[in-house]
Amino acid sequence: MTPEQTAGAVREALAAVADPADAVFLQRFFKTGPGEYGEGDVFLGVRVPQTRAVAKRFAGLPLLEVRALLDSPVHEHRLAGLIVLNAAFARASGVRTRDDAERERLAAFYLQAVRDGRVNNWDLVDASAEYVLGEFLLDRPRGLLDELAASPVLWERRVAVLSTFAFLKAGDASTTLELAARLLDDPEDLMHKAVGWMLRETGKRVDRALLTGFLDEHAGRMPRTMLAYATEHLDAETRAAYRAAPRRS
């Protein structure tokens, strides 16, 4: 029997598989203490595979109910809402089910959630940005990502960078490299990791020469964490050479 497609039913399903011990661990793992990046976030104690399993049962959740989940202070509620949104966007993008008006509506809904501060931890960004905004912008102008990359809000900047994963998977590294160059001086370690990760994927998925060309020009300015992530898959000698590049401002 199909479960009732409401936010309340999703919340009940998540509560049924929650583990208080996991909640304590996740509160620490996602840095929810005072002054930390996830300050104030609340966890039930549901691991990602379980959250995905619950979300799969609510594939028909209306957007109004998805919004109710995204408005929740509970992390797993927001993650479940985003997973449902991803699935809805994928359906609207299918070869036989393509609906451009629906894709536009869902992308706008996602962008509003980002701007309203509902996609507000690194795992929430990473689980959604490429699958909705990135896929939507594949064949569209990408100036919106420039706007997000210039935001004072960490999560909006991370959405900009992680959205480009969809482009990389399609063989296009242009926007990734443009944003990476702009974000070399970003103050946040979570951005250094995100940019370095996408640079690494540029070399792995698109063209190693594009990565090494970027590193030749910028390695001396890249934050250490960004450089470490970007060079992870290179051979030891090449990796060491880039990491030893003279530092410059």
CSV table of C-alpha atoms in Angstrom, one decimal, residues 52-209:
chain,number,residue,atom,x,y,z
A,52,ARG,CA,17.2,7.5,1.2
A,53,ALA,CA,15.1,4.4,1.8
A,54,VAL,CA,12.4,6.5,3.5
A,55,ALA,CA,12.4,9.2,0.8
A,56,LYS,CA,12.0,6.5,-1.9
A,57,ARG,CA,8.6,5.6,-0.3
A,58,PHE,CA,7.4,9.2,-0.7
A,59,ALA,CA,8.3,9.8,-4.3
A,60,GLY,CA,4.9,11.5,-5.0
A,61,LEU,CA,5.3,14.1,-2.2
A,62,PRO,CA,3.8,17.4,-3.4
A,63,LEU,CA,6.1,20.4,-3.4
A,64,LEU,CA,4.1,22.0,-0.6
A,65,GLU,CA,4.9,19.0,1.6
A,66,VAL,CA,8.6,19.0,0.5
A,67,ARG,CA,8.7,22.6,1.5
A,68,ALA,CA,7.4,21.7,5.0
A,69,LEU,CA,10.3,19.2,5.3
A,70,LEU,CA,12.8,21.8,4.2
A,71,ASP,CA,11.4,24.3,6.8
A,72,SER,CA,12.1,21.8,9.5
A,73,PRO,CA,14.9,22.4,12.0
A,74,VAL,CA,15.7,18.6,11.8
A,75,HIS,CA,18.5,17.8,9.5
A,76,GLU,CA,17.2,14.4,8.3
A,77,HIS,CA,13.8,16.0,7.4
A,78,ARG,CA,15.6,18.5,5.1
A,79,LEU,CA,17.7,15.8,3.6
A,80,ALA,CA,14.7,13.6,2.9
A,81,GLY,CA,12.9,16.6,1.2
A,82,LEU,CA,15.9,17.2,-1.0
A,83,ILE,CA,16.1,13.6,-2.0
A,84,VAL,CA,12.5,13.6,-3.0
A,85,LEU,CA,13.1,16.8,-5.0
A,86,ASN,CA,16.0,15.2,-6.8
A,87,ALA,CA,13.8,12.3,-7.8
A,88,ALA,CA,11.1,14.7,-9.1
A,89,PHE,CA,13.6,16.6,-11.1
A,90,ALA,CA,15.0,13.4,-12.6
A,91,ARG,CA,11.4,12.3,-13.6
A,92,ALA,CA,10.8,15.7,-15.3
A,93,SER,CA,14.1,15.3,-17.2
A,94,GLY,CA,13.6,11.7,-18.5
A,95,VAL,CA,13.6,11.0,-22.2
A,96,ARG,CA,10.0,9.9,-22.2
A,97,THR,CA,8.8,12.1,-19.3
A,98,ARG,CA,10.6,15.3,-20.1
A,99,ASP,CA,8.6,18.3,-18.9
A,100,ASP,CA,10.5,21.6,-19.3
A,101,ALA,CA,7.9,23.7,-17.4
A,102,GLU,CA,8.2,21.3,-14.5
A,103,ARG,CA,12.0,21.3,-14.6
A,104,GLU,CA,11.9,25.1,-14.4
A,105,ARG,CA,9.4,25.1,-11.5
A,106,LEU,CA,11.5,22.6,-9.6
A,107,ALA,CA,14.8,24.4,-10.2
A,108,ALA,CA,13.2,27.7,-9.0
A,109,PHE,CA,11.8,25.9,-5.9
A,110,TYR,CA,15.3,24.6,-5.1
A,111,LEU,CA,17.0,27.9,-5.7
A,112,GLN,CA,14.5,29.6,-3.3
A,113,ALA,CA,15.2,26.9,-0.7
A,114,VAL,CA,18.9,27.7,-1.0
A,115,ARG,CA,18.4,31.4,-0.7
A,116,ASP,CA,16.1,30.9,2.3
A,117,GLY,CA,18.8,29.0,4.1
A,118,ARG,CA,17.2,25.6,4.0
A,119,VAL,CA,20.1,23.8,2.2
A,120,ASN,CA,22.5,24.7,5.0
A,121,ASN,CA,25.0,22.0,5.6
A,122,TRP,CA,27.7,20.5,3.3
A,123,ASP,CA,25.9,17.1,2.9
A,124,LEU,CA,22.6,18.8,2.0
A,125,VAL,CA,24.4,20.8,-0.7
A,126,ASP,CA,26.4,17.8,-2.0
A,127,ALA,CA,23.3,15.6,-2.2
A,128,SER,CA,21.3,18.1,-4.2
A,129,ALA,CA,23.1,20.9,-6.1
A,130,GLU,CA,24.3,18.9,-9.1
A,131,TYR,CA,21.1,16.9,-9.4
A,132,VAL,CA,18.8,19.9,-9.6
A,133,LEU,CA,20.5,23.2,-10.3
A,134,GLY,CA,23.5,21.7,-12.2
A,135,GLU,CA,21.3,19.5,-14.4
A,136,PHE,CA,19.0,22.4,-15.1
A,137,LEU,CA,21.8,24.7,-16.1
A,138,LEU,CA,23.6,22.2,-18.4
A,139,ASP,CA,22.2,23.8,-21.5
A,140,ARG,CA,21.4,27.2,-20.2
A,141,PRO,CA,23.4,30.4,-19.3
A,142,ARG,CA,25.2,29.9,-16.0
A,143,GLY,CA,25.4,33.5,-14.7
A,144,LEU,CA,23.4,32.4,-11.7
A,145,LEU,CA,26.3,30.4,-10.5
A,146,ASP,CA,28.5,33.5,-10.6
A,147,GLU,CA,25.9,35.2,-8.4
A,148,LEU,CA,25.9,32.4,-5.9
A,149,ALA,CA,29.7,32.2,-5.9
A,150,ALA,CA,29.8,35.8,-4.9
A,151,SER,CA,27.4,35.3,-2.0
A,152,PRO,CA,28.5,36.0,1.6
A,153,VAL,CA,26.7,32.8,2.6
A,154,LEU,CA,29.0,29.7,2.6
A,155,TRP,CA,26.3,27.3,1.5
A,156,GLU,CA,25.3,29.4,-1.5
A,157,ARG,CA,28.9,29.4,-2.6
A,158,ARG,CA,29.2,25.7,-2.1
A,159,VAL,CA,26.0,25.2,-4.2
A,160,ALA,CA,27.6,27.2,-7.0
A,161,VAL,CA,30.7,24.9,-7.0
A,162,LEU,CA,28.9,21.6,-6.5
A,163,SER,CA,26.4,22.4,-9.3
A,164,THR,CA,29.3,22.2,-11.7
A,165,PHE,CA,29.7,18.5,-11.0
A,166,ALA,CA,26.8,17.9,-13.4
A,167,PHE,CA,28.8,19.8,-16.1
A,168,LEU,CA,32.0,17.8,-15.4
A,169,LYS,CA,30.0,14.5,-15.8
A,170,ALA,CA,28.9,15.9,-19.2
A,171,GLY,CA,32.6,16.6,-20.1
A,172,ASP,CA,32.5,20.4,-19.6
A,173,ALA,CA,35.0,21.8,-17.1
A,174,SER,CA,34.8,25.5,-18.2
A,175,THR,CA,32.5,26.7,-15.4
A,176,THR,CA,34.3,24.7,-12.7
A,177,LEU,CA,37.6,26.3,-13.7
A,178,GLU,CA,36.1,29.8,-13.8
A,179,LEU,CA,34.6,29.5,-10.3
A,180,ALA,CA,37.7,27.8,-8.9
A,181,ALA,CA,39.9,30.8,-10.0
A,182,ARG,CA,37.4,33.2,-8.4
A,183,LEU,CA,37.3,31.3,-5.1
A,184,LEU,CA,41.0,30.9,-4.5
A,185,ASP,CA,40.8,33.4,-1.6
A,186,ASP,CA,37.6,32.0,-0.1
A,187,PRO,CA,38.1,32.0,3.7
A,188,GLU,CA,36.2,28.8,4.4
A,189,ASP,CA,37.8,25.4,4.7
A,190,LEU,CA,34.6,23.8,3.4
A,191,MET,CA,35.0,25.8,0.2
A,192,HIS,CA,38.6,24.8,-0.1
A,193,LYS,CA,37.5,21.2,0.0
A,194,ALA,CA,34.7,21.7,-2.5
A,195,VAL,CA,36.8,23.5,-5.0
A,196,GLY,CA,39.7,21.1,-4.7
A,197,TRP,CA,37.3,18.2,-5.1
A,198,MET,CA,35.8,19.6,-8.3
A,199,LEU,CA,39.3,20.3,-9.6
A,200,ARG,CA,40.3,16.7,-9.0
A,201,GLU,CA,37.2,15.6,-10.8
A,202,THR,CA,38.2,17.9,-13.7
A,203,GLY,CA,41.4,15.9,-14.1
A,204,LYS,CA,39.7,12.5,-13.6
A,205,ARG,CA,36.5,13.0,-15.7
A,206,VAL,CA,37.4,15.6,-18.4
A,207,ASP,CA,41.0,16.2,-19.1
A,208,ARG,CA,44.1,15.9,-16.8
A,209,ALA,CA,45.8,18.7,-18.9
